[in-house]
Short mmCIF file of C-alpha atoms in Angstrom, two decimals:
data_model
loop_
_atom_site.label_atom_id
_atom_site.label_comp_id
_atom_site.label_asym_id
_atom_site.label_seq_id
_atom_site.Cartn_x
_atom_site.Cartn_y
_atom_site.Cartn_z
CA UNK A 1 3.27 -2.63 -1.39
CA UNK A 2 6.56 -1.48 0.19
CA UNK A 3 6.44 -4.36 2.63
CA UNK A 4 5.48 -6.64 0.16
CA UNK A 5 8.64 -6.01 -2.34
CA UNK A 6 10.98 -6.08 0.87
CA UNK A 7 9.61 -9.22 1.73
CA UNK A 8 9.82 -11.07 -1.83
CA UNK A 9 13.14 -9.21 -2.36
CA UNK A 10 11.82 -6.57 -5.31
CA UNK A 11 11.42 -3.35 -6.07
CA UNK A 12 7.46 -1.57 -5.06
CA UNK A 13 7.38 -0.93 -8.40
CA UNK A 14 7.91 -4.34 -9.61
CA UNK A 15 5.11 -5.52 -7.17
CA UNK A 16 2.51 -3.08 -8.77
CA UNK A 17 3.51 -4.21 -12.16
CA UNK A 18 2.26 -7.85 -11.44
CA UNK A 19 -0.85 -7.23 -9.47
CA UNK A 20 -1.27 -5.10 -12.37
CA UNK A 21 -0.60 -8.37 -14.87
CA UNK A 22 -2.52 -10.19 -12.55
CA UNK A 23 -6.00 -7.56 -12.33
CA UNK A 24 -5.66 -7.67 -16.22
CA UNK A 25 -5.51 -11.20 -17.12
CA UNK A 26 -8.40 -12.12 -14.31
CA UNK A 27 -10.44 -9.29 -15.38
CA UNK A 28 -11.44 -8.22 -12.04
CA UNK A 29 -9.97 -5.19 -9.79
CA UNK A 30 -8.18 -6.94 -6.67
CA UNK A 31 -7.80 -3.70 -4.84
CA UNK A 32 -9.60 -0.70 -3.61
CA UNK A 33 -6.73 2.11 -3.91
CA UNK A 34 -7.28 5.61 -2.63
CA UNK A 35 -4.25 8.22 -1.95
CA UNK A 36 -4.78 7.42 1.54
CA UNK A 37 -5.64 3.47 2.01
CA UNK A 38 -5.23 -0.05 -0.02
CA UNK A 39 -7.81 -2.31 0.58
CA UNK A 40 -8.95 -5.68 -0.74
CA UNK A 41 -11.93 -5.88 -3.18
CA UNK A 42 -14.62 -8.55 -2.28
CA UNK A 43 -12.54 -10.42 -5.39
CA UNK A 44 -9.14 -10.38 -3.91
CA UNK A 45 -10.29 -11.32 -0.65
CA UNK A 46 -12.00 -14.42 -2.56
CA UNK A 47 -8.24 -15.02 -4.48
CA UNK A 48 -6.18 -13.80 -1.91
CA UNK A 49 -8.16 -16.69 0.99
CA UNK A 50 -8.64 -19.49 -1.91
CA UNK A 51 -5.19 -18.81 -3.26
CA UNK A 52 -3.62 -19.52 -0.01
CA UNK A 53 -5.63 -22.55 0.06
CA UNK A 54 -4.48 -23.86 -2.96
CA UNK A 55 -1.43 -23.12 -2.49
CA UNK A 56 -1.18 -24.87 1.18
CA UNK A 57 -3.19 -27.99 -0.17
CA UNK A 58 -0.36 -27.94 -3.14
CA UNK A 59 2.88 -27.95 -0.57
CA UNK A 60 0.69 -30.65 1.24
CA UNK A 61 0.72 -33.00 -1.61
CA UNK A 62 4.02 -32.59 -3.05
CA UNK A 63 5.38 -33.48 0.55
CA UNK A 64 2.67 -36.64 0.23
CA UNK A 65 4.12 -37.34 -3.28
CA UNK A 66 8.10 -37.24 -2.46
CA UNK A 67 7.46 -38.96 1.01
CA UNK A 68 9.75 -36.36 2.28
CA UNK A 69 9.33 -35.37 6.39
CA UNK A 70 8.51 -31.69 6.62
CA UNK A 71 11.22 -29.89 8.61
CA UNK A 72 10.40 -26.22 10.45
CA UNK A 73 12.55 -23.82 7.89
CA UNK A 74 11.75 -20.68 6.17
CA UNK A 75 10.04 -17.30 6.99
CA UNK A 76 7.43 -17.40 9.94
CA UNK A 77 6.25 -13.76 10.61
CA UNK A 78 4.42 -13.66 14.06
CA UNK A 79 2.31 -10.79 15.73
CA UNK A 80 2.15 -10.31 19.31
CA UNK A 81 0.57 -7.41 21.74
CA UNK A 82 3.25 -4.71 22.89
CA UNK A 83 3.70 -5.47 26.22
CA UNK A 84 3.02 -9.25 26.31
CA UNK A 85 5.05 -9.74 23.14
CA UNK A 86 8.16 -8.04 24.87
CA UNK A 87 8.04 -9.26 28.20
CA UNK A 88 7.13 -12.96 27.19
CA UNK A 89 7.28 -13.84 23.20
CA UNK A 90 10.44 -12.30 22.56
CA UNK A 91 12.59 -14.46 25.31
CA UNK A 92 10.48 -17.50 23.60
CA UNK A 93 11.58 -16.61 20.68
CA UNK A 94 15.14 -16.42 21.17
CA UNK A 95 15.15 -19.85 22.92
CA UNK A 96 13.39 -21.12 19.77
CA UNK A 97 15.35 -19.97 17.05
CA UNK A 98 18.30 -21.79 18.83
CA UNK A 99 16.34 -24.95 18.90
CA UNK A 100 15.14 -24.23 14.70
CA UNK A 101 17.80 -22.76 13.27
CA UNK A 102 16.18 -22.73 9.79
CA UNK A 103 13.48 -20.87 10.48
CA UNK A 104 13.94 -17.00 10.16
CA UNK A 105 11.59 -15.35 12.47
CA UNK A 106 9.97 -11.66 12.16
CA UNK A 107 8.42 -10.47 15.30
CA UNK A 108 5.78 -7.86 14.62
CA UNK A 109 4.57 -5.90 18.18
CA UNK A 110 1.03 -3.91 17.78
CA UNK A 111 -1.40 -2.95 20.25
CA UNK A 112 -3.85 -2.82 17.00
CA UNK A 113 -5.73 -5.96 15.85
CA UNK A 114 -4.19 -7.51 12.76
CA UNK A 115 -5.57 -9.70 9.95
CA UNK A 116 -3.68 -12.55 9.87
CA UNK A 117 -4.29 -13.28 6.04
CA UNK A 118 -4.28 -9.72 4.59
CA UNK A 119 -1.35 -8.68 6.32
CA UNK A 120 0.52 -12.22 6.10
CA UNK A 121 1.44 -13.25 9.25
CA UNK A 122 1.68 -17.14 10.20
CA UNK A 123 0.45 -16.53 13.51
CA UNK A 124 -0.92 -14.27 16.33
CA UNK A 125 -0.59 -14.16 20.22
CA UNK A 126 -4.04 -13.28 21.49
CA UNK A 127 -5.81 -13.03 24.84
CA UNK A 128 -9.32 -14.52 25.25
CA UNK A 129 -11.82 -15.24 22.55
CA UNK A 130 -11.43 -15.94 19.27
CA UNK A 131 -11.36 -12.60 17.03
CA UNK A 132 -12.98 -14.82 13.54
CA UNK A 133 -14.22 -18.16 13.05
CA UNK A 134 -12.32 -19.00 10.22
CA UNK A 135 -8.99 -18.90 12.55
CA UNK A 136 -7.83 -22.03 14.77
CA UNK A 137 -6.85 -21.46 18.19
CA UNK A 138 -4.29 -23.49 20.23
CA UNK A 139 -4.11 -22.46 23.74
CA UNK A 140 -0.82 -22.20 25.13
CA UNK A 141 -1.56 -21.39 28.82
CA UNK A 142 -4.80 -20.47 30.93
CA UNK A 143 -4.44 -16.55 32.21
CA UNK A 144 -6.85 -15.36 34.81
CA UNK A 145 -7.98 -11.68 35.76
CA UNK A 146 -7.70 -10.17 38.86
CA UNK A 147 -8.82 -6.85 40.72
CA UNK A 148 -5.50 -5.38 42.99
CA UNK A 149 -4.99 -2.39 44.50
CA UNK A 150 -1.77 -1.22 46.51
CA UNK A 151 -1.92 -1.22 50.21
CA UNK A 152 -1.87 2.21 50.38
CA UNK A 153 -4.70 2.86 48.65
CA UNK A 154 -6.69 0.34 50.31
CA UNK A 155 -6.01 1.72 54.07
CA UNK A 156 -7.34 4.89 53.18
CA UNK A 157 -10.57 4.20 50.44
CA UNK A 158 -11.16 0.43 51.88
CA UNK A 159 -11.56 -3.02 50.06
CA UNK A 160 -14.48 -3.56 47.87
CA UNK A 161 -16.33 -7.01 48.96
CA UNK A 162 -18.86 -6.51 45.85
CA UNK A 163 -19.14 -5.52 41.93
CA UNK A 164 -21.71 -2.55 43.34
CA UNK A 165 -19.21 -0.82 45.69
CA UNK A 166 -17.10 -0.12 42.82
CA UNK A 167 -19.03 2.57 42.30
CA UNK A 168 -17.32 4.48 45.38
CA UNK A 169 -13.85 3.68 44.15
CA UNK A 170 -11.29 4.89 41.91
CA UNK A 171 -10.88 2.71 39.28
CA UNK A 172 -7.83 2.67 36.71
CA UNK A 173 -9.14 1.79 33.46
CA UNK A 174 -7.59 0.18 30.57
CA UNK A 175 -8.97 1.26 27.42
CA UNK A 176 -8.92 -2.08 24.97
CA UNK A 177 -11.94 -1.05 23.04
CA UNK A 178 -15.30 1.59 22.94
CA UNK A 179 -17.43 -1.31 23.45
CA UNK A 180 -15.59 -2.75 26.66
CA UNK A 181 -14.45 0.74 28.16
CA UNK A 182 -14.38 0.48 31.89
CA UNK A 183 -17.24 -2.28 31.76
CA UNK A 184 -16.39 -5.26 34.16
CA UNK A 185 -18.21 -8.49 34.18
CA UNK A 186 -18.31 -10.72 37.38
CA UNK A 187 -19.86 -14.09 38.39
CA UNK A 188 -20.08 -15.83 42.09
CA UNK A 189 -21.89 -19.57 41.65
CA UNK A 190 -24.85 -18.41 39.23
CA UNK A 191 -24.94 -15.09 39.92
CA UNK A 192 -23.67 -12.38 37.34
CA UNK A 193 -23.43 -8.80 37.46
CA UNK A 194 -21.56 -5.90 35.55
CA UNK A 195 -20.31 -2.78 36.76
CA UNK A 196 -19.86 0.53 34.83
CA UNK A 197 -16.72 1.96 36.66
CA UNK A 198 -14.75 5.21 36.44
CA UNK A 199 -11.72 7.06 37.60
CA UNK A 200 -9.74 9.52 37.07
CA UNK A 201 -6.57 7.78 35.40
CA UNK A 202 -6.88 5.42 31.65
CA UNK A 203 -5.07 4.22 29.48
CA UNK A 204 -4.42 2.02 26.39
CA UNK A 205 -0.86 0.61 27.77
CA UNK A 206 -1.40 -2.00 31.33
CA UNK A 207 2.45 -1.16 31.87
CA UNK A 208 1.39 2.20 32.77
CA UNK A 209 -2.00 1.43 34.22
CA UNK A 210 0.18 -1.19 36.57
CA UNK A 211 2.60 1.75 37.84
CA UNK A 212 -0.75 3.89 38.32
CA UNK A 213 -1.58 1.17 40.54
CA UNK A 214 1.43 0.66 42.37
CA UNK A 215 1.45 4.61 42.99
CA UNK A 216 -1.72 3.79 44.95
CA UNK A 217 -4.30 5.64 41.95
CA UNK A 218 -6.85 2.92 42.40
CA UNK A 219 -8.56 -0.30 41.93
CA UNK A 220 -7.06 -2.33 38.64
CA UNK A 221 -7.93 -5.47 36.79
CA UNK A 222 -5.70 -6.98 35.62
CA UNK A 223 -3.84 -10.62 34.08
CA UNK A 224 -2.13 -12.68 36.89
CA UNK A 225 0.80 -13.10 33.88
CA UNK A 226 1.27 -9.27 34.19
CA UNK A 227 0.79 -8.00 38.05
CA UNK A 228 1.89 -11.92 39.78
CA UNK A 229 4.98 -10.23 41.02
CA UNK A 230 3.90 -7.46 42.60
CA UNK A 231 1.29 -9.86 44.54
CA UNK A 232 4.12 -12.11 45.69
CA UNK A 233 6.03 -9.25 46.86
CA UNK A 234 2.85 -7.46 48.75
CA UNK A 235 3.04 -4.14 46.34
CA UNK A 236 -0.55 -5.18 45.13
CA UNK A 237 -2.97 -6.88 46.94
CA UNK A 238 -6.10 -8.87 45.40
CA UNK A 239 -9.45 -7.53 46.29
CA UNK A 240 -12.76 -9.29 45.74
CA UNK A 241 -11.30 -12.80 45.40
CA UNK A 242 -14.57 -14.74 45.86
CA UNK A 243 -16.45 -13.17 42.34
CA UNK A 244 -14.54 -14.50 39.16
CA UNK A 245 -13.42 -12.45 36.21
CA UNK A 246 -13.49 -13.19 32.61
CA UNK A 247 -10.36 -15.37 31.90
CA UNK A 248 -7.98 -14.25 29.23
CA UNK A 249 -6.44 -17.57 28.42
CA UNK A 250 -3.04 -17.14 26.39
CA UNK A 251 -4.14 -18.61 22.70
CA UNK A 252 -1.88 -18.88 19.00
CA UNK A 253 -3.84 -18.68 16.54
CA UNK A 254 -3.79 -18.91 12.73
CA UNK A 255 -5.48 -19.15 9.57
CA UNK A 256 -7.43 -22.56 9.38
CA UNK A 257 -6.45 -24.65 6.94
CA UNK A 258 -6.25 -28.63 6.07
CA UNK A 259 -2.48 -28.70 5.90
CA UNK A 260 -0.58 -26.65 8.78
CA UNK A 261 3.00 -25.93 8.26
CA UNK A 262 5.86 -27.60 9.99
CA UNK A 263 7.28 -24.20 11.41
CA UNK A 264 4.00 -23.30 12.65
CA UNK A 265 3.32 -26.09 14.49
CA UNK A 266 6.35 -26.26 16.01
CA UNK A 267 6.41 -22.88 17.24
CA UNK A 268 3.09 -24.05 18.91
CA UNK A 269 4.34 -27.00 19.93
CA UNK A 270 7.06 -25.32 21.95
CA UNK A 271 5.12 -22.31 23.29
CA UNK A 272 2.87 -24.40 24.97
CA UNK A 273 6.18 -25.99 26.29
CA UNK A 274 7.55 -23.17 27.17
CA UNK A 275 4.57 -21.31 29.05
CA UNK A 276 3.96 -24.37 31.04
CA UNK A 277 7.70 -23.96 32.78
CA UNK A 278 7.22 -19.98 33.19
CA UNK A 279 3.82 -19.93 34.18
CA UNK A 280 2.98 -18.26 37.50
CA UNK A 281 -0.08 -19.54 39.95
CA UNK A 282 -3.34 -19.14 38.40
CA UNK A 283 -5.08 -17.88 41.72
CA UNK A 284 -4.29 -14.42 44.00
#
């Protein structure tokens, strides 16, 4: 509610007063509200997804009606990952405010999945598959995994040649989820296999799995946008290059809908722009 009345420029009170209005002339309860959470009904999802909709399919016709050329301006609130979002997006981001100086851009870093329609945002930065059907993906660059390991470590454990002698190393893990912890999927031609591995070092952040790494800790899988460098300059080296990981291509993505608006797709338009120039080598 709080972010809501900052964003339209009211007081949190005034915000509960018209979703109040709103609940009473529909007849229906839009919200689920506890002293600890606020959460949609299966009725405001319904308005809340429809409205938007309507609402798009309305700015899409008066443009249609006046003739008028839509220009990028107004609010576009984007989400990114922590890491990603300040190493990469936010240098992006600077160059394209300069080139769209009506748009007004809120950057919004989380390592936590967001809902792109509940919470508002115009976009997300995301890394591999699509999170929802009902979103549109655009990729903006491809982004492959890699396994690396510092030389140190690798003079006095050895290099892995297969997914099975992982088993006899220390691996740093990264934890992204319960269902993926420190499982690692490989394929060579038609073959496919997929290793449970463990160490003694995890984490939720890859900046700190990456200096774990460095320190000589382990074995580490990880994007070639995040550990490139440190393969260039011989701090890392990649192990197992002949088995394939699962790529984590670079994607925007947003809700779909039949009309897209200008300062969307012109932020997409000039990420994929941009992470062409920047992009390192796709290959250790």
């Amino acid at each position: 509610m709080a972010a809501a009345a900052q964003q339209m420029g009211i007081t949190p009170p005034a915000v509960s007063r018209r979703l109040a209005q709103l609940e009473h002339r529909l007849g229906v309860r839009l919200l689920h509200r506890t002293t600890r959470r606020i959460s949609l009904t299966p009725e405001g999802e319904m308005y809340l997804q429809d409205g938007a909709r309507i609402l798009g399919e309305l700015e899409a016709l008066e443009h249609a009606m006046t003739g008028a050329q839509t220009s990028p301006r107004g609010l576009l609130r984007l989400a990114a990952t922590l890491g990603f979002g300040r190493t990469h997006i936010a240098p992006a981001l600077s160059a394209f405010a300069r080139a769209y100086p009506e748009v007004e851009i809120q950057l919004h870093l989380t390592d936590r999945p967001v809902n792109l329609v509940e919470q508002g945002f115009d976009a997300a930065i995301r890394f591999g598959d699509m999170p929802d059907s009902r979103l549109t993906a655009r990729r903006l660059m491809p982004n492959a995994r890699v396994l690396c390991a510092s030389p140190a470590y690798l003079a006095s454990a050895g290099a892995p040649v297969t997914p099975s002698a992982l088993a006899a190393h220390q691996c740093i893990v990264i934890r992204e989820s319960d269902e993926t912890y420190g499982t690692w999927h490989f394929r060579q031609a038609d073959r496919q296999e997929t290793v449970k591995v463990r160490g003694m070092l995890s984490t939720n952040d890859g900046a700190a799995a990456t200096t774990w790494a460095l320190d000589g800790h382990g074995i580490l899988m990880r994007s070639m946008w995040d550990i490139h460098p440190y393969l260039a300059s011989g701090q890392l080296r990649a192990v197992m290059t002949d088995w394939s990981l699962p790529a984590a291509d670079i994607k925007l993505i947003y809700p779909t809908k039949s009309h897209l608006s200008a300062k969307t797709r012109a932020l997409a338009d000039f990420l994929v722009t941009w992470f062409r120039d920047v992009a390192p080598p796709q290959k250790a």
